[in-house]
PDB file of C-alpha atoms in Angstrom:
ATOM      1  CA  ILE A 252     -49.413   2.369  -6.003  1.00  0.00           C
ATOM      2  CA  LEU A 253     -52.259   5.164  -6.331  1.00  0.00           C
ATOM      3  CA  VAL A 254     -51.856   5.609  -2.564  1.00  0.00           C
ATOM      4  CA  VAL A 255     -48.198   6.086  -3.080  1.00  0.00           C
ATOM      5  CA  LEU A 256     -48.505   8.625  -5.731  1.00  0.00           C
ATOM      6  CA  ALA A 257     -51.236  10.468  -3.643  1.00  0.00           C
ATOM      7  CA  VAL A 258     -49.084  10.824  -0.558  1.00  0.00           C
ATOM      8  CA  CYS A 259     -46.046  11.887  -2.582  1.00  0.00           C
ATOM      9  CA  VAL A 260     -48.030  14.529  -4.368  1.00  0.00           C
ATOM     10  CA  TYR A 261     -49.568  15.785  -1.325  1.00  0.00           C
ATOM     11  CA  THR A 262     -46.293  16.112   0.143  1.00  0.00           C
ATOM     12  CA  LEU A 263     -45.055  18.059  -2.851  1.00  0.00           C
ATOM     13  CA  VAL A 264     -47.976  20.246  -2.697  1.00  0.00           C
ATOM     14  CA  VAL A 265     -48.411  20.895   0.868  1.00  0.00           C
ATOM     15  CA  ASP A 266     -45.433  20.334   2.610  1.00  0.00           C
ATOM     16  CA  VAL A 267     -42.526  21.160   0.428  1.00  0.00           C
ATOM     17  CA  GLY A 268     -40.546  24.027   1.714  1.00  0.00           C
ATOM     18  CA  THR A 269     -42.128  23.804   5.238  1.00  0.00           C
ATOM     19  CA  SER A 270     -40.513  22.459   8.204  1.00  0.00           C
ATOM     20  CA  THR A 271     -42.454  19.306   7.709  1.00  0.00           C
ATOM     21  CA  GLY A 272     -41.585  18.576   4.287  1.00  0.00           C
ATOM     22  CA  LEU A 273     -38.097  17.038   3.466  1.00  0.00           C
ATOM     23  CA  GLY A 274     -38.475  18.637  -0.163  1.00  0.00           C
ATOM     24  CA  CYS A 275     -36.600  19.072  -2.900  1.00  0.00           C
ATOM     25  CA  VAL A 276     -33.304  17.220  -2.808  1.00  0.00           C
ATOM     26  CA  GLY A 277     -32.423  16.937  -6.558  1.00  0.00           C
ATOM     27  CA  GLN A 278     -29.279  18.296  -8.096  1.00  0.00           C
ATOM     28  CA  PRO A 279     -29.689  20.555 -11.113  1.00  0.00           C
ATOM     29  CA  ARG A 280     -28.039  18.745 -14.128  1.00  0.00           C
ATOM     30  CA  THR A 281     -27.190  19.740 -17.558  1.00  0.00           C
ATOM     31  CA  LEU A 282     -28.834  18.084 -20.471  1.00  0.00           C
ATOM     32  CA  ASP A 283     -26.121  15.817 -22.218  1.00  0.00           C
ATOM     33  CA  PHE A 284     -26.273  12.708 -24.174  1.00  0.00           C
ATOM     34  CA  LEU A 285     -26.036  10.261 -21.058  1.00  0.00           C
ATOM     35  CA  SER A 286     -28.602  12.355 -19.114  1.00  0.00           C
ATOM     36  CA  PHE A 287     -31.135  12.510 -21.943  1.00  0.00           C
ATOM     37  CA  ASN A 288     -30.638   8.679 -22.785  1.00  0.00           C
ATOM     38  CA  GLY A 289     -30.911   8.063 -19.072  1.00  0.00           C
ATOM     39  CA  ALA A 290     -34.379   9.940 -18.751  1.00  0.00           C
ATOM     40  CA  LEU A 291     -35.641   8.296 -21.903  1.00  0.00           C
ATOM     41  CA  SER A 292     -34.786   4.897 -20.762  1.00  0.00           C
ATOM     42  CA  GLY A 293     -36.741   5.716 -17.551  1.00  0.00           C
ATOM     43  CA  PHE A 294     -39.645   6.920 -19.517  1.00  0.00           C
ATOM     44  CA  VAL A 295     -39.544   3.686 -21.488  1.00  0.00           C
ATOM     45  CA  PHE A 296     -39.319   1.532 -18.787  1.00  0.00           C
ATOM     46  CA  ALA A 297     -42.321   3.346 -16.869  1.00  0.00           C
ATOM     47  CA  PHE A 298     -44.830   2.123 -19.730  1.00  0.00           C
ATOM     48  CA  GLN A 299     -42.995  -1.208 -20.087  1.00  0.00           C
ATOM     49  CA  GLY A 300     -45.611  -4.184 -19.542  1.00  0.00           C
ATOM     50  CA  GLN A 301     -45.319  -6.170 -22.807  1.00  0.00           C
ATOM     51  CA  GLY A 302     -44.113  -9.065 -20.801  1.00  0.00           C
ATOM     52  CA  ILE A 303     -47.327  -9.560 -19.438  1.00  0.00           C
ATOM     53  CA  MET A 304     -49.719  -8.304 -22.306  1.00  0.00           C
ATOM     54  CA  LEU A 305     -50.213 -11.254 -24.180  1.00  0.00           C
ATOM     55  CA  GLU A 306     -51.021 -13.341 -21.302  1.00  0.00           C
ATOM     56  CA  MET A 307     -53.636 -10.911 -20.026  1.00  0.00           C
ATOM     57  CA  GLN A 308     -54.981 -11.041 -23.780  1.00  0.00           C
ATOM     58  CA  ALA A 309     -55.452 -14.911 -23.327  1.00  0.00           C
ATOM     59  CA  GLU A 310     -57.260 -14.545 -20.172  1.00  0.00           C
ATOM     60  CA  MET A 311     -59.629 -12.038 -21.186  1.00  0.00           C
ATOM     61  CA  ARG A 312     -63.273 -12.671 -21.969  1.00  0.00           C
ATOM     62  CA  ASN A 313     -63.207 -10.639 -25.118  1.00  0.00           C
ATOM     63  CA  PRO A 314     -59.876 -10.733 -26.573  1.00  0.00           C
ATOM     64  CA  GLU A 315     -60.789  -8.682 -29.200  1.00  0.00           C
ATOM     65  CA  GLU A 316     -61.145  -5.929 -26.971  1.00  0.00           C
ATOM     66  CA  PHE A 317     -57.434  -5.947 -25.927  1.00  0.00           C
ATOM     67  CA  PRO A 318     -56.387  -2.839 -27.943  1.00  0.00           C
ATOM     68  CA  LYS A 319     -58.896  -0.937 -26.420  1.00  0.00           C
ATOM     69  CA  ALA A 320     -57.814  -1.840 -23.189  1.00  0.00           C
ATOM     70  CA  VAL A 321     -54.103  -1.152 -24.031  1.00  0.00           C
ATOM     71  CA  VAL A 322     -55.036   2.304 -25.107  1.00  0.00           C
ATOM     72  CA  VAL A 323     -57.072   3.094 -22.128  1.00  0.00           C
ATOM     73  CA  GLY A 324     -54.291   1.736 -19.785  1.00  0.00           C
ATOM     74  CA  ASN A 325     -51.553   3.463 -21.367  1.00  0.00           C
ATOM     75  CA  THR A 326     -53.386   6.951 -21.571  1.00  0.00           C
ATOM     76  CA  THR A 327     -54.412   6.673 -17.961  1.00  0.00           C
ATOM     77  CA  LEU A 328     -50.619   6.002 -17.276  1.00  0.00           C
ATOM     78  CA  LEU A 329     -49.655   9.023 -19.305  1.00  0.00           C
ATOM     79  CA  VAL A 330     -52.011  11.516 -17.375  1.00  0.00           C
ATOM     80  CA  VAL A 331     -51.109  10.026 -13.891  1.00  0.00           C
ATOM     81  CA  TYR A 332     -47.212  10.502 -14.694  1.00  0.00           C
ATOM     82  CA  THR A 333     -47.893  13.977 -16.202  1.00  0.00           C
ATOM     83  CA  LEU A 334     -49.750  14.965 -13.168  1.00  0.00           C
ATOM     84  CA  VAL A 335     -47.155  13.872 -11.075  1.00  0.00           C
ATOM     85  CA  MET A 336     -44.445  15.502 -13.175  1.00  0.00           C
ATOM     86  CA  VAL A 337     -45.909  18.780 -13.029  1.00  0.00           C
ATOM     87  CA  ALA A 338     -46.619  18.724  -9.304  1.00  0.00           C
ATOM     88  CA  ALA A 339     -42.982  17.886  -8.783  1.00  0.00           C
ATOM     89  CA  ARG A 340     -41.582  20.047 -11.132  1.00  0.00           C
ATOM     90  CA  SER A 341     -43.703  23.006 -10.057  1.00  0.00           C
ATOM     91  CA  ALA A 342     -42.818  22.382  -6.531  1.00  0.00           C
ATOM     92  CA  CYS A 343     -39.179  21.484  -6.966  1.00  0.00           C
ATOM     93  CA  GLY A 344     -38.075  23.502 -10.138  1.00  0.00           C
ATOM     94  CA  ASP A 345     -34.334  22.400 -11.027  1.00  0.00           C
ATOM     95  CA  ARG A 346     -34.094  20.550  -7.961  1.00  0.00           C
ATOM     96  CA  THR A 347     -36.921  17.889  -8.403  1.00  0.00           C
ATOM     97  CA  PRO A 348     -35.418  14.665  -7.142  1.00  0.00           C
ATOM     98  CA  THR A 349     -34.832  11.690  -9.639  1.00  0.00           C
ATOM     99  CA  GLU A 350     -36.973   9.372  -7.142  1.00  0.00           C
ATOM    100  CA  LEU A 351     -40.355  10.696  -6.394  1.00  0.00           C
ATOM    101  CA  LEU A 352     -40.035   9.105  -2.874  1.00  0.00           C
ATOM    102  CA  LEU A 353     -37.255  11.264  -1.937  1.00  0.00           C
ATOM    103  CA  VAL A 354     -39.719  13.840  -1.342  1.00  0.00           C
ATOM    104  CA  LEU A 355     -40.951  12.302   1.827  1.00  0.00           C
ATOM    105  CA  PRO A 356     -39.828  13.093   5.139  1.00  0.00           C
ATOM    106  CA  ASP A 357     -38.809  10.578   7.569  1.00  0.00           C
ATOM    107  CA  GLY A 358     -42.202   9.482   9.621  1.00  0.00           C
ATOM    108  CA  PRO A 359     -45.434   7.837   9.296  1.00  0.00           C
ATOM    109  CA  ARG A 360     -45.960   8.962   5.932  1.00  0.00           C
ATOM    110  CA  LYS A 361     -42.826   7.412   4.643  1.00  0.00           C
ATOM    111  CA  LEU A 362     -43.487   3.978   6.531  1.00  0.00           C
ATOM    112  CA  VAL A 363     -47.121   3.901   5.162  1.00  0.00           C
ATOM    113  CA  VAL A 364     -45.777   4.365   1.686  1.00  0.00           C
ATOM    114  CA  GLY A 365     -42.979   1.854   2.207  1.00  0.00           C
ATOM    115  CA  VAL A 366     -45.663  -0.780   3.102  1.00  0.00           C
ATOM    116  CA  PHE A 367     -47.786  -0.071  -0.053  1.00  0.00           C
ATOM    117  CA  MET A 368     -44.710  -0.264  -2.063  1.00  0.00           C
ATOM    118  CA  THR A 369     -43.813  -3.605  -0.449  1.00  0.00           C
ATOM    119  CA  ALA A 370     -47.443  -4.915  -1.144  1.00  0.00           C
ATOM    120  CA  HIS A 371     -47.077  -3.587  -4.705  1.00  0.00           C
ATOM    121  CA  LEU A 372     -43.828  -5.298  -5.493  1.00  0.00           C
ATOM    122  CA  ILE A 373     -45.183  -8.665  -4.050  1.00  0.00           C
ATOM    123  CA  VAL A 374     -48.344  -8.566  -6.302  1.00  0.00           C
ATOM    124  CA  CYS A 375     -46.442  -7.639  -9.284  1.00  0.00           C
ATOM    125  CA  TYR A 376     -43.911 -10.385  -8.882  1.00  0.00           C
ATOM    126  CA  THR A 377     -46.696 -12.799  -8.262  1.00  0.00           C
ATOM    127  CA  ILE A 378     -48.391 -11.756 -11.534  1.00  0.00           C
ATOM    128  CA  LEU A 379     -45.405 -11.697 -13.651  1.00  0.00           C
ATOM    129  CA  GLN A 380     -44.232 -15.139 -12.323  1.00  0.00           C
ATOM    130  CA  GLN A 381     -47.633 -16.601 -13.904  1.00  0.00           C
ATOM    131  CA  VAL A 382     -46.287 -16.478 -17.221  1.00  0.00           C
ATOM    132  CA  LEU A 383     -43.060 -18.558 -16.042  1.00  0.00           C
ATOM    133  CA  CYS A 384     -45.282 -21.047 -14.307  1.00  0.00           C
ATOM    134  CA  ARG A 385     -47.550 -21.469 -17.163  1.00  0.00           C
ATOM    135  CA  ALA A 386     -44.711 -22.175 -19.486  1.00  0.00           C
ATOM    136  CA  PHE A 387     -43.580 -25.186 -17.208  1.00  0.00           C
ATOM    137  CA  ALA A 388     -46.809 -26.430 -16.534  1.00  0.00           C
TER     138      ALA A 388
END
């Protein structure tokens, strides 16, 4: 996922507004009840991971270190998400797309990102199914 983020941020910083970049395709929106709650739900979903956390704690060599791991992990997520948001907002302003992948132009970058996203989904699905498999084993 870091490769995907790096490619998207590179596109935002270097290519937006040039002939090679697709750029900012978002529509300016007003802040109302539904858009605020939609954004808040997306934010909460981005930090979601509780479904697998206890399983991770059970697998740790030192489970008492788990709170420290959660703090470090969520802090890292917050920093990465903030950097990506600042890059997107500074490049696109009010036309920031709702999906980060929309900044990518058709071509090799989009293909590479698609391959990495597919691999990421396969790995995540496999890890999340571990909980279900253990419940029935």
